[in-house]
mmCIF file of C-alpha atoms in Angstrom:
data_model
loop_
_atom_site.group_PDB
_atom_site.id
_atom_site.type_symbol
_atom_site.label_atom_id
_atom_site.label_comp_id
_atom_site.label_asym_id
_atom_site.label_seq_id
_atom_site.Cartn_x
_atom_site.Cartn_y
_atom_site.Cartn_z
ATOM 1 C CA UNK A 1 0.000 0.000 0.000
ATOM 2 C CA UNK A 2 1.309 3.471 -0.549
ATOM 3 C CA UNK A 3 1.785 6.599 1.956
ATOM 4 C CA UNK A 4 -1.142 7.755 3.231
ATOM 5 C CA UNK A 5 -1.381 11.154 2.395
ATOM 6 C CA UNK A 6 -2.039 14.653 5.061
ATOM 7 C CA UNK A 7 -4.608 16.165 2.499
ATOM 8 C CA UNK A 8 -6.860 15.684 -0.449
ATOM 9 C CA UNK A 9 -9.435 16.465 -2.655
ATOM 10 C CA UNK A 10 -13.349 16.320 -1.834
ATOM 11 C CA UNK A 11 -16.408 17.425 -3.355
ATOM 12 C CA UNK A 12 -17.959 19.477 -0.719
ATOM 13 C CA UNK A 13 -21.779 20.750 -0.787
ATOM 14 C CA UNK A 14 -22.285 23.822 1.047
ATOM 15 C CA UNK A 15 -25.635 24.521 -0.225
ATOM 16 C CA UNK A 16 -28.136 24.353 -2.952
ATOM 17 C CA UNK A 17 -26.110 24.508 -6.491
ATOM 18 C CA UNK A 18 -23.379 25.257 -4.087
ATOM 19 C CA UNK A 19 -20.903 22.367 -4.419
ATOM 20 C CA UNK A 20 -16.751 22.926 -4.715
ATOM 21 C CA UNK A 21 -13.340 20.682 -5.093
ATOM 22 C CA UNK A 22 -11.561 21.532 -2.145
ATOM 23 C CA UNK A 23 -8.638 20.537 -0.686
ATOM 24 C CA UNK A 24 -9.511 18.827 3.030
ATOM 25 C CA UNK A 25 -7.442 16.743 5.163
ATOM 26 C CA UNK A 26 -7.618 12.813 4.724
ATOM 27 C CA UNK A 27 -9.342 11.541 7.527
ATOM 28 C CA UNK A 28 -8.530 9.500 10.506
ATOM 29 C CA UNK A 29 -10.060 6.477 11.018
ATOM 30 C CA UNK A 30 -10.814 5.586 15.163
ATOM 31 C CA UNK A 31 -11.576 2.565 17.012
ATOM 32 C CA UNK A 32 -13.437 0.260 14.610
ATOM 33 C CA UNK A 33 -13.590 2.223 11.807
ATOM 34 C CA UNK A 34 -11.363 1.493 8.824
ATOM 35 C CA UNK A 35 -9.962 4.432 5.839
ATOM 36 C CA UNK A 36 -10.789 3.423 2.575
ATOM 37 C CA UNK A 37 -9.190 4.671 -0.668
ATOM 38 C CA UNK A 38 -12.174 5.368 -3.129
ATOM 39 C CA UNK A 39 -11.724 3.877 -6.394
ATOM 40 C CA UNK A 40 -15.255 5.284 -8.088
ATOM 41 C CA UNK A 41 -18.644 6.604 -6.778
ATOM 42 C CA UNK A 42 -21.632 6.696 -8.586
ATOM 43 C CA UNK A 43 -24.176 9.956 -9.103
ATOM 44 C CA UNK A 44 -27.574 9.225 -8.514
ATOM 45 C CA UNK A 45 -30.707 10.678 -8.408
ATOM 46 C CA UNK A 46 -30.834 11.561 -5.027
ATOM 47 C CA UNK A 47 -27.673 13.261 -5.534
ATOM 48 C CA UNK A 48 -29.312 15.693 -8.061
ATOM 49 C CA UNK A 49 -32.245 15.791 -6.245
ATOM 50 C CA UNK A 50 -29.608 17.225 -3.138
ATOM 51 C CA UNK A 51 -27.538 19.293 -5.561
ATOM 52 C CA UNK A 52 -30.870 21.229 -6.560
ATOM 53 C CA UNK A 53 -31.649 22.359 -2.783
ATOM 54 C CA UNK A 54 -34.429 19.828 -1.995
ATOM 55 C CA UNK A 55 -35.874 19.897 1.104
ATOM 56 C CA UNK A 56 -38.098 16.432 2.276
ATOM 57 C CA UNK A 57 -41.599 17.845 3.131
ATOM 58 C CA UNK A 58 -44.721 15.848 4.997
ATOM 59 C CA UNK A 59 -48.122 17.455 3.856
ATOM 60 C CA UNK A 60 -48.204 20.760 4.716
ATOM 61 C CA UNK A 61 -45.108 20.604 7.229
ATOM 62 C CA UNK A 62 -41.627 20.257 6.789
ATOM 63 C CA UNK A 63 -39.304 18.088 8.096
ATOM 64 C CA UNK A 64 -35.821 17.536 8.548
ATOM 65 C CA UNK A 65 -33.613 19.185 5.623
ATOM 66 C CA UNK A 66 -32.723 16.503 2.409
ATOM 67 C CA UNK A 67 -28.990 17.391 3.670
ATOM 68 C CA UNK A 68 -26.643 18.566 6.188
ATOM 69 C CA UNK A 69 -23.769 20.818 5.328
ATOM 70 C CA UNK A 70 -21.203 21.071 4.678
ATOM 71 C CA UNK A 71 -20.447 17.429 3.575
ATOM 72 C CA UNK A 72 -18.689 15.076 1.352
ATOM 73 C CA UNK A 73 -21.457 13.667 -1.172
ATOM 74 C CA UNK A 74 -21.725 9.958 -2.708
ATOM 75 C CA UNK A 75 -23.163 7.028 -1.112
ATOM 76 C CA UNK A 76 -22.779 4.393 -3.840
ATOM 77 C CA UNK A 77 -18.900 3.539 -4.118
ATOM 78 C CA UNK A 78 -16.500 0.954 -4.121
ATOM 79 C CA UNK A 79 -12.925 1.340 -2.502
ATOM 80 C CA UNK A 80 -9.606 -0.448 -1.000
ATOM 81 C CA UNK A 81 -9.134 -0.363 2.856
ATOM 82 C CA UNK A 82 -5.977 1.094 3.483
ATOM 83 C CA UNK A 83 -5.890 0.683 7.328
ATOM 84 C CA UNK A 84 -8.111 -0.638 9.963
ATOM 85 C CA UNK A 85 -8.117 -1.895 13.301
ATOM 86 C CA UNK A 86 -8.204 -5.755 14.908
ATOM 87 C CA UNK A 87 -11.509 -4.947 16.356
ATOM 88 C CA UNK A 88 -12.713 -3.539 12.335
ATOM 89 C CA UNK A 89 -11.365 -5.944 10.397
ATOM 90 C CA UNK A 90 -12.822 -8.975 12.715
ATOM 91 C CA UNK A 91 -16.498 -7.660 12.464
ATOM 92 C CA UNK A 92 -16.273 -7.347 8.956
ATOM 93 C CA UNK A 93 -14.083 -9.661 7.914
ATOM 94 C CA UNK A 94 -11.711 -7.927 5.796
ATOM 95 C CA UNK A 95 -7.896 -6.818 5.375
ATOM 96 C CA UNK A 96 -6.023 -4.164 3.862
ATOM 97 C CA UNK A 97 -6.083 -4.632 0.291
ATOM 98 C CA UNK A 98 -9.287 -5.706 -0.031
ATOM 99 C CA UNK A 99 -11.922 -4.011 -1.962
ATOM 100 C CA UNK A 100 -14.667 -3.071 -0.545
ATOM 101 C CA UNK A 101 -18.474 -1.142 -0.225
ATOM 102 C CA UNK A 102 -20.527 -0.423 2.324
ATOM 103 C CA UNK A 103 -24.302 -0.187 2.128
ATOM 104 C CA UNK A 104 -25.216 3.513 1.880
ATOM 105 C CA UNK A 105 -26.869 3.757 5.587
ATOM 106 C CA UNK A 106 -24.882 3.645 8.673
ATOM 107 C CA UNK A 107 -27.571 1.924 11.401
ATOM 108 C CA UNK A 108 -27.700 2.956 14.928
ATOM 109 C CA UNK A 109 -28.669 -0.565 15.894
ATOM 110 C CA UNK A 110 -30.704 0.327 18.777
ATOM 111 C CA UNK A 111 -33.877 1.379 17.778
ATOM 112 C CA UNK A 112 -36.969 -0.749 17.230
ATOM 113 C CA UNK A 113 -36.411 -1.047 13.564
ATOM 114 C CA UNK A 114 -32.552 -1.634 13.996
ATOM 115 C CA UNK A 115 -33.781 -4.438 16.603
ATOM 116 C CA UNK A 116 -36.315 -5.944 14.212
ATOM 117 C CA UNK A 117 -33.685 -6.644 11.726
ATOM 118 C CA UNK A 118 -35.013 -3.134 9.837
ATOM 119 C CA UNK A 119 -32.091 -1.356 9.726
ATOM 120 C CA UNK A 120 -32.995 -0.108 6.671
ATOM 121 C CA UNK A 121 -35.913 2.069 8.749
ATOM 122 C CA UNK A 122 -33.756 2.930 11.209
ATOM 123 C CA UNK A 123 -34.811 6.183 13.363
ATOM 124 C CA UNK A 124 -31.612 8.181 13.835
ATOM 125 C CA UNK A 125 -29.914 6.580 10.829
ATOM 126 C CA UNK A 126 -26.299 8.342 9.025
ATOM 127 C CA UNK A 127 -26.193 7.915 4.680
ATOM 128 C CA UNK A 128 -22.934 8.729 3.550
ATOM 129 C CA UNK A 129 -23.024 12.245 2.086
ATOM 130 C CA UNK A 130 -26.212 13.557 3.738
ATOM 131 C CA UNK A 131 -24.957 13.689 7.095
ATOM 132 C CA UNK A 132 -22.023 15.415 8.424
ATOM 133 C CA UNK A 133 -21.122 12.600 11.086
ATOM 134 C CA UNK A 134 -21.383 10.141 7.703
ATOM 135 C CA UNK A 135 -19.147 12.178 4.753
ATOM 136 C CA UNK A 136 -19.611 10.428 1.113
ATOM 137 C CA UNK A 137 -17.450 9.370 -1.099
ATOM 138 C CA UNK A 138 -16.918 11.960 -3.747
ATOM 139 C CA UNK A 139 -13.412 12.324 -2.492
ATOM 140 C CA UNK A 140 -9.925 10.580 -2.417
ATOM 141 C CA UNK A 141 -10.733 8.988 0.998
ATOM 142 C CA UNK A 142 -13.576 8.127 2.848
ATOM 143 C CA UNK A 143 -14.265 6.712 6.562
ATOM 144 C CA UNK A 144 -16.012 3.032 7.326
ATOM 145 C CA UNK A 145 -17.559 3.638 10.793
ATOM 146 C CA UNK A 146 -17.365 1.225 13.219
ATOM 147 C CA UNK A 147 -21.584 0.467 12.700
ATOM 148 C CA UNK A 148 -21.243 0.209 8.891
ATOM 149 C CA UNK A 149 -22.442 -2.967 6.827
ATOM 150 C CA UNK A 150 -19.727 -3.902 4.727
ATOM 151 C CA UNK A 151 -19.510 -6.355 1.961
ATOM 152 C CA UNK A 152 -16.251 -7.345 0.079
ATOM 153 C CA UNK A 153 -16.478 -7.157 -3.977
ATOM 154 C CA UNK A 154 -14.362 -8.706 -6.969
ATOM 155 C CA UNK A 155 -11.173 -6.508 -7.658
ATOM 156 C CA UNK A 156 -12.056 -8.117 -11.459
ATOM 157 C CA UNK A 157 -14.554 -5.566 -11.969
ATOM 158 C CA UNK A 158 -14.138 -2.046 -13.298
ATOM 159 C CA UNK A 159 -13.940 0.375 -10.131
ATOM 160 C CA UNK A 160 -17.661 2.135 -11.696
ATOM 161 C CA UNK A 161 -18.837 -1.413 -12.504
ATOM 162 C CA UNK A 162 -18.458 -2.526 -8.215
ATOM 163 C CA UNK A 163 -19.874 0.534 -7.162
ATOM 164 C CA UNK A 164 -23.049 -0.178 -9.436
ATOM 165 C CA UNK A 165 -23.596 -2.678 -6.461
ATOM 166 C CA UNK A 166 -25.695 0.261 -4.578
ATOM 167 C CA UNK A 167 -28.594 0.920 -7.342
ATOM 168 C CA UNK A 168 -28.352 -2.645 -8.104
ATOM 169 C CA UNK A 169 -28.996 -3.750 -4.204
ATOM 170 C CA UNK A 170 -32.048 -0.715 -4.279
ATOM 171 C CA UNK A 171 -33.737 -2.290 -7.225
ATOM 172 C CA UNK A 172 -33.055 -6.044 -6.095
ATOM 173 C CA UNK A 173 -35.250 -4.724 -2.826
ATOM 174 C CA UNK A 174 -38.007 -3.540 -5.122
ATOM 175 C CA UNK A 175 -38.390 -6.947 -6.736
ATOM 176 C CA UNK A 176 -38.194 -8.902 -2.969
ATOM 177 C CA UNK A 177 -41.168 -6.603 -2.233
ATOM 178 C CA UNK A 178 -43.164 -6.938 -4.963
ATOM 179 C CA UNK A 179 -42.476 -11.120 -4.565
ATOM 180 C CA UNK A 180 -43.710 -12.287 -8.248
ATOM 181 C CA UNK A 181 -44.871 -15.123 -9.254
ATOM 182 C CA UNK A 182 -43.503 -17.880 -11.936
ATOM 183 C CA UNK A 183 -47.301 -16.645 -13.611
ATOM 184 C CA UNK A 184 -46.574 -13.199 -13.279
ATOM 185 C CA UNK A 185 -46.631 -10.358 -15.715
ATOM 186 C CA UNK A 186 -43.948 -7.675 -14.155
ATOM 187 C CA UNK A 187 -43.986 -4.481 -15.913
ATOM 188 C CA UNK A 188 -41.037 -1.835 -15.232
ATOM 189 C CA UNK A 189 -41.514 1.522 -16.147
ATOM 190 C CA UNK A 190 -38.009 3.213 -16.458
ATOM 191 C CA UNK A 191 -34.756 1.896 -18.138
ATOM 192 C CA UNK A 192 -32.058 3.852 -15.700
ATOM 193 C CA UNK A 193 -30.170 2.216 -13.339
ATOM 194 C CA UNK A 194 -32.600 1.302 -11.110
ATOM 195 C CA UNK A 195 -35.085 0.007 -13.732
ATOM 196 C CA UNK A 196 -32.012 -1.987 -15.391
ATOM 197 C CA UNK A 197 -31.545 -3.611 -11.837
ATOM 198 C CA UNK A 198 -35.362 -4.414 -11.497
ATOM 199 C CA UNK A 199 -35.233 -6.414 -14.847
ATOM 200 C CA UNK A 200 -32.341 -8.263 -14.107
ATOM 201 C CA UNK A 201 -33.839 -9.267 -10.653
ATOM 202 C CA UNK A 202 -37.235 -9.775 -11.906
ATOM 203 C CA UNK A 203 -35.845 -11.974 -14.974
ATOM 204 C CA UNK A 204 -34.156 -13.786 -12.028
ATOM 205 C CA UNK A 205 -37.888 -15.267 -10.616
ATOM 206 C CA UNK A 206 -38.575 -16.388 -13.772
ATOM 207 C CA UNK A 207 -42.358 -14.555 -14.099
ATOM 208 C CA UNK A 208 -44.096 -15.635 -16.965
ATOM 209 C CA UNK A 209 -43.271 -12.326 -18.817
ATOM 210 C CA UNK A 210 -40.796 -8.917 -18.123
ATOM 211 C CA UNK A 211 -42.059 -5.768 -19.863
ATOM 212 C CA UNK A 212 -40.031 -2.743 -19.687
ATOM 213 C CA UNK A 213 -40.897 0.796 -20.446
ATOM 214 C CA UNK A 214 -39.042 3.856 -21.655
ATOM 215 C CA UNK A 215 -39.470 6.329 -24.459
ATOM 216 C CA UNK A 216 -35.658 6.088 -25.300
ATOM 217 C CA UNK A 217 -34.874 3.582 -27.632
ATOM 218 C CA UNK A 218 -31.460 2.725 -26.626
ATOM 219 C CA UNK A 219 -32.585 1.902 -23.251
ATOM 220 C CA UNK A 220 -35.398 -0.222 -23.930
ATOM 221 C CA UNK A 221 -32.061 -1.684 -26.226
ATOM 222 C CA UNK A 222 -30.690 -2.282 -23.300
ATOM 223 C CA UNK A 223 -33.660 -3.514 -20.952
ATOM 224 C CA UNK A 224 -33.814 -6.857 -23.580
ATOM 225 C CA UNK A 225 -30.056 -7.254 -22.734
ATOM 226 C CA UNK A 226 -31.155 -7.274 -18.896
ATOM 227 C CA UNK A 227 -33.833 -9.955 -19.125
ATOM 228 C CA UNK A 228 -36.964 -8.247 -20.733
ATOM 229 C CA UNK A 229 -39.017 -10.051 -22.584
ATOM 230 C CA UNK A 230 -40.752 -6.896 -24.199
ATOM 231 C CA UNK A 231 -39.690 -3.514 -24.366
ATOM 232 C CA UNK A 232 -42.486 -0.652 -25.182
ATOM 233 C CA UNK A 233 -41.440 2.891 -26.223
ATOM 234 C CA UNK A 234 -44.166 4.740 -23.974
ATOM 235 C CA UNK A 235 -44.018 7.481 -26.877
ATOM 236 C CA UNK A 236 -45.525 5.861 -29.376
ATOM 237 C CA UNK A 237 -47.563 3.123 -28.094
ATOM 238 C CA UNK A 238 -50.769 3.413 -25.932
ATOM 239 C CA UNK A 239 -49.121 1.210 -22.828
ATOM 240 C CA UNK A 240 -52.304 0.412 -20.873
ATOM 241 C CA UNK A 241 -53.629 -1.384 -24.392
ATOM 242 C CA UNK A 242 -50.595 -3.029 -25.154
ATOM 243 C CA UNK A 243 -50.456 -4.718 -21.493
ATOM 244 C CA UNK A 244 -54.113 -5.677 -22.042
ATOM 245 C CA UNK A 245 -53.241 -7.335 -25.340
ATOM 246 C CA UNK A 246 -50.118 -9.230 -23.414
ATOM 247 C CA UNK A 247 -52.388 -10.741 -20.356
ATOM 248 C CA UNK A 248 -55.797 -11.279 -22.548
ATOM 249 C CA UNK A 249 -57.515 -8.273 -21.008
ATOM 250 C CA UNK A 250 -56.956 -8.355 -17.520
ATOM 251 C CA UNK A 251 -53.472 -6.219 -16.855
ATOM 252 C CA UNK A 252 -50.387 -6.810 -15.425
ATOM 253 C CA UNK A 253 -49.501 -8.819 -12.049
ATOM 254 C CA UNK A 254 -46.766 -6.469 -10.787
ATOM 255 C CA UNK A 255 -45.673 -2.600 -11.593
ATOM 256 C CA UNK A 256 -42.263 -1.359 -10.418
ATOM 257 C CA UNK A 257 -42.279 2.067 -10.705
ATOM 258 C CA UNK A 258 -38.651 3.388 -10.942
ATOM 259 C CA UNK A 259 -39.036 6.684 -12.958
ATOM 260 C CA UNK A 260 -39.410 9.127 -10.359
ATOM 261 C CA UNK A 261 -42.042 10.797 -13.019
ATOM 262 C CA UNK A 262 -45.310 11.723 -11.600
ATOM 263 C CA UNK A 263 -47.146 10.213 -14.668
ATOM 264 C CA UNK A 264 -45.993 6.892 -14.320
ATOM 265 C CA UNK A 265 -47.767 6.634 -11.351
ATOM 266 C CA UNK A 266 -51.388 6.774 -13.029
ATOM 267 C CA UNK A 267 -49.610 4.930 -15.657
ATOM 268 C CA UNK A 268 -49.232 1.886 -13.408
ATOM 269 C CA UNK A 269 -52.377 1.649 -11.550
ATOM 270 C CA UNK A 270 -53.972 1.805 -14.693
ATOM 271 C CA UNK A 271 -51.626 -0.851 -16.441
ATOM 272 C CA UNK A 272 -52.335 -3.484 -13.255
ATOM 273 C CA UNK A 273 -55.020 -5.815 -13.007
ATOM 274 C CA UNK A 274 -57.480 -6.046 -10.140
ATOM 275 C CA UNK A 275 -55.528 -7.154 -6.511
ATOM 276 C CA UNK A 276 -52.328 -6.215 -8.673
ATOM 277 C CA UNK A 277 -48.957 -5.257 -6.681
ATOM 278 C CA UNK A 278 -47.511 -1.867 -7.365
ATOM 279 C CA UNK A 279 -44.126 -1.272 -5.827
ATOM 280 C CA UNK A 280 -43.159 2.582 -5.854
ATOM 281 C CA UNK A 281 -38.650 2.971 -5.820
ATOM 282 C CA UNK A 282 -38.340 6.633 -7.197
ATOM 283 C CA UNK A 283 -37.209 10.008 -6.394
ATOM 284 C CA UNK A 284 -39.651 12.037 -7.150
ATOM 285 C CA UNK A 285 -39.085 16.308 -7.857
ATOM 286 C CA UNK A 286 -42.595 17.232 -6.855
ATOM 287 C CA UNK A 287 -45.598 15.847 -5.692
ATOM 288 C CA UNK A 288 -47.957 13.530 -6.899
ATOM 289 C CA UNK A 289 -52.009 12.932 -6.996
ATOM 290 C CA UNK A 290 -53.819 9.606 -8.528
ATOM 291 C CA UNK A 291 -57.023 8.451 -8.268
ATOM 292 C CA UNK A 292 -57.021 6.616 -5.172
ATOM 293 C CA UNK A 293 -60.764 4.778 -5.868
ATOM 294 C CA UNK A 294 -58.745 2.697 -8.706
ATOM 295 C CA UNK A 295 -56.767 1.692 -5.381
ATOM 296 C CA UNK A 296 -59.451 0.737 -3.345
ATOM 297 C CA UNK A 297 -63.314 0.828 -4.789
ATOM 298 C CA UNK A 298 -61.798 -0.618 -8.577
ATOM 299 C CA UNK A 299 -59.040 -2.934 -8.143
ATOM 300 C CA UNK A 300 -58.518 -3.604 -4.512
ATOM 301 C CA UNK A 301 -54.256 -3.063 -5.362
ATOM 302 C CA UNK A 302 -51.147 -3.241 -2.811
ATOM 303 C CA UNK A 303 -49.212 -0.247 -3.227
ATOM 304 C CA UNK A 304 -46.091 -0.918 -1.569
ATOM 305 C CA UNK A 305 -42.681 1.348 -1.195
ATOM 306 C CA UNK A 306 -39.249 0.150 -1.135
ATOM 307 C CA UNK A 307 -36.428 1.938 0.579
ATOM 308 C CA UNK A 308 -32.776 0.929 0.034
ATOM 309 C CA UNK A 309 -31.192 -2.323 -0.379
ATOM 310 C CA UNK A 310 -31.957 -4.662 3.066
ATOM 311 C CA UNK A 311 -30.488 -8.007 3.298
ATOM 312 C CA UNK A 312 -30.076 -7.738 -0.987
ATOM 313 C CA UNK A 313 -26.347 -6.287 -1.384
ATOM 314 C CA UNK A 314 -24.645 -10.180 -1.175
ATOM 315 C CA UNK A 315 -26.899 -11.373 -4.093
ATOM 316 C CA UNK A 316 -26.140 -7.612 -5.933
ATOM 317 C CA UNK A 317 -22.455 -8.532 -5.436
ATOM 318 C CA UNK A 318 -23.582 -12.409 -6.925
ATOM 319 C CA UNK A 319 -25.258 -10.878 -9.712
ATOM 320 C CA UNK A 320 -22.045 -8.071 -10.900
ATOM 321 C CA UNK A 321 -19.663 -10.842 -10.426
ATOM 322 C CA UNK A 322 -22.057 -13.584 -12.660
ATOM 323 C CA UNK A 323 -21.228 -11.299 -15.885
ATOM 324 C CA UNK A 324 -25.037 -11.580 -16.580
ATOM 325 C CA UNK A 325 -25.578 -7.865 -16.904
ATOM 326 C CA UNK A 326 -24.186 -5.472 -19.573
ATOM 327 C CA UNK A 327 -22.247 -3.631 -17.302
ATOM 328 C CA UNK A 328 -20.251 -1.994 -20.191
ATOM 329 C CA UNK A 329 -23.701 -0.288 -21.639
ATOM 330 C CA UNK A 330 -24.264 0.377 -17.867
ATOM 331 C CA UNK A 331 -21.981 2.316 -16.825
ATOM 332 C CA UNK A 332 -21.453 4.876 -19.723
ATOM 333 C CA UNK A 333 -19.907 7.914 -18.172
ATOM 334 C CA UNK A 334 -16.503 7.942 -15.761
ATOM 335 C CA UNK A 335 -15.606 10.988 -15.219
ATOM 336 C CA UNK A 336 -12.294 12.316 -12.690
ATOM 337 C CA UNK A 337 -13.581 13.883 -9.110
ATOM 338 C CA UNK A 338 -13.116 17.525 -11.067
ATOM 339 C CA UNK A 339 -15.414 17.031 -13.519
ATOM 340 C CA UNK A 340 -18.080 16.290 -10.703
ATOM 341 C CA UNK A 341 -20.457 19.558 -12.426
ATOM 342 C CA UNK A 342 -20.365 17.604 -15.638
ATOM 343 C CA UNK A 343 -21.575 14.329 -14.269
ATOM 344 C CA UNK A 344 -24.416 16.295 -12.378
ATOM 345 C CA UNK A 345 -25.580 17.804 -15.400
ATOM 346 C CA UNK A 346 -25.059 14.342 -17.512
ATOM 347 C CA UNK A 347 -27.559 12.605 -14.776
ATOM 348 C CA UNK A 348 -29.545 15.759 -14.515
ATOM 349 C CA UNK A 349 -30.220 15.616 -18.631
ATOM 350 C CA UNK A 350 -30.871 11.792 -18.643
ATOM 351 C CA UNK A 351 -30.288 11.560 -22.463
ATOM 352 C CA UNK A 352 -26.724 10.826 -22.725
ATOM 353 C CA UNK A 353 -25.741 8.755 -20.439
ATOM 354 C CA UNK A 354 -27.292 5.641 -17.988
ATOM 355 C CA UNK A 355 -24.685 5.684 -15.199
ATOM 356 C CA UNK A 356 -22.557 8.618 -14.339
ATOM 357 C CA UNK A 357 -19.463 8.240 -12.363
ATOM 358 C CA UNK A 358 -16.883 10.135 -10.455
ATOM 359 C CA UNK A 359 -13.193 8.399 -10.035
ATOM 360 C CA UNK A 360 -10.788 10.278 -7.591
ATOM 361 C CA UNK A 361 -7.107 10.019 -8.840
#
């Protein structure tokens, strides 16, 4: 391993559109935490979503701001530990050298969710790069605290093709909760990252039938790489009658929503069949009002969220290391840590690129 350097660089947001390469010092890791060299972090939606000022709202009233700053963004990354304690490297099993991610929350593992095996829920949770205590990874190094989950990853993959692990786990977590059937029709609306990872994991319950949906035509390309069966440019066909042709009239068995566009909420209720399963995994830019009699008085539907990647980042590390996903066609922009404006703006745009990321020299 090489000299651990005193300083270097970081992405650091200090407000809304308010982000800057700075010099920092490297950080120090304490008892049970480990410092790990960053090798690539992806930019996701949430990141934009941060980058643009958004604040998380309930109804009328606000609650606690989308982001703390300053702080280090990124919380899907893959990196080397370069040191570590006895105590760190026992509970997670790893050594210096190794390659590494950690899921994107940091637990408390106290609380009643943390108790319940929820972690995922937890109350008074950290995510790398929205909490000061948790800095991200959009910067040379990065600090594994001591209650991190940490998985070790193939140093055969591209550094942007491990850290793909994170979306990957989040969509593999849609799937579990949606549960489909071998008889199932599955229909995923959105071909980013997310909706890529849905496919793949759906394909992997072997449902009767994977429909994707997208209105660009190299994604939808791409979906049929990642296990669809069908691929419908929203643009240009009426969806709800081509998923009535597919299931003789009656609609599909499962919707993963995974645009984070309001209309593809309607879209799915309307696309499902009665006592259909609707699983919502998007970040949404504004809010968003259905028809909630279709939910109850026409279809009787579960309409179920997803939240992160629980107890799914093992098989996500299975499935990257199996080679059954196109990770070249994946991962289509890496970009160094100063170029960090350009990948915003590539994710914020959409039409260039599927996954944007940064890789600190």
């Amino acid at each position: 391993m090489s000299e651990i350097p005193d300083s270097m660089q970081a992405v650091v947001c200090h407000g809304p559109e308010d982000y800057r390469l700075t010099e920092v010092p490297v950080p120090v890791p304490g008892p049970g935490e480990a410092l790990v060299r960053v090798e690539a972090v992806g930019i996701c939606a949430s990141d934009l979503k941060c980058y643009h000022g958004a604040t998380k709202f309930w109804g009328d009233a606000q609650r606690a701001a989308y982001v703390e700053t300053p702080v280090t963004p990124g919380h899907e990354f893959v990196g080397r530990v370069v040191a570590l304690d006895e105590t760190a490297a026992e509970r997670w099993g790893v050594s210096v050298g190794d390659r590494v991610t950690s899921e994107q929350i940091v637990p408390c593992w106290e609380c009643r969710y943390c108790l319940r095996g929820q972690y995922h829920m937890c109350a008074p949770h950290a995510i790398y790069g929205f909490k000061r205590r948790t800095p991200g990874a959009m910067a040379s190094y990065m600090i594994f605290p001591a209650g991190a989950l940490v998985h070790k990853i193939s140093a055969d993959l591209p550094p942007a093709q491990a850290a793909f692990v994170e979306p990957l786990s989040c969509a593999l977590h849609a799937v579990e909760r949606a549960d489909p059937t071998f008889d199932d029709v599955v229909v995923v609306a959105g071909c980013g990252p997310i909706g890529l990872g849905m496919i793949a994991g759906a394909r992997a319950r072997f449902p009767r039938k994977v429909v994707a949906l997208d209105m660009a035509p190299d994604k939808l390309a791409l979906a049929l790489r990642c296990g669809a069966d069908e691929a419908i440019n929203i643009a240009e066909t009426d969806v709800v009658a081509a998923i009535m042709d597919l299931t003789g009239g009656y609609g599909a068995d499962v919707y993963l929503e995974g645009t984070g566009h309001p209309s593809a909420v309607g879209q799915g209720l309307n696309v499902l069949r009665k006592q259909g399963t609707f699983v919502e995994y998007s970040v949404f830019g504004s809010d968003v009002s259905v028809d909630w009699t279709i939910i109850s008085d026409d279809k009787e539907l579960d309409v179920l969220g997803a939240h992160l990647g629980p107890h799914t980042w093992p098989a996500a590390v299975r499935m990257l290391e199996s080679g059954v996903l196109p990770l070249d066609d994946i991962c289509t922009h890496q970009l160094p840590l100063a170029d960090f404006q350009r990948g915003l703006d590539l994710v914020g745009s959409g039409k260039e690129s599927v996954k944007v990321s940064l890789i600190p020299e």
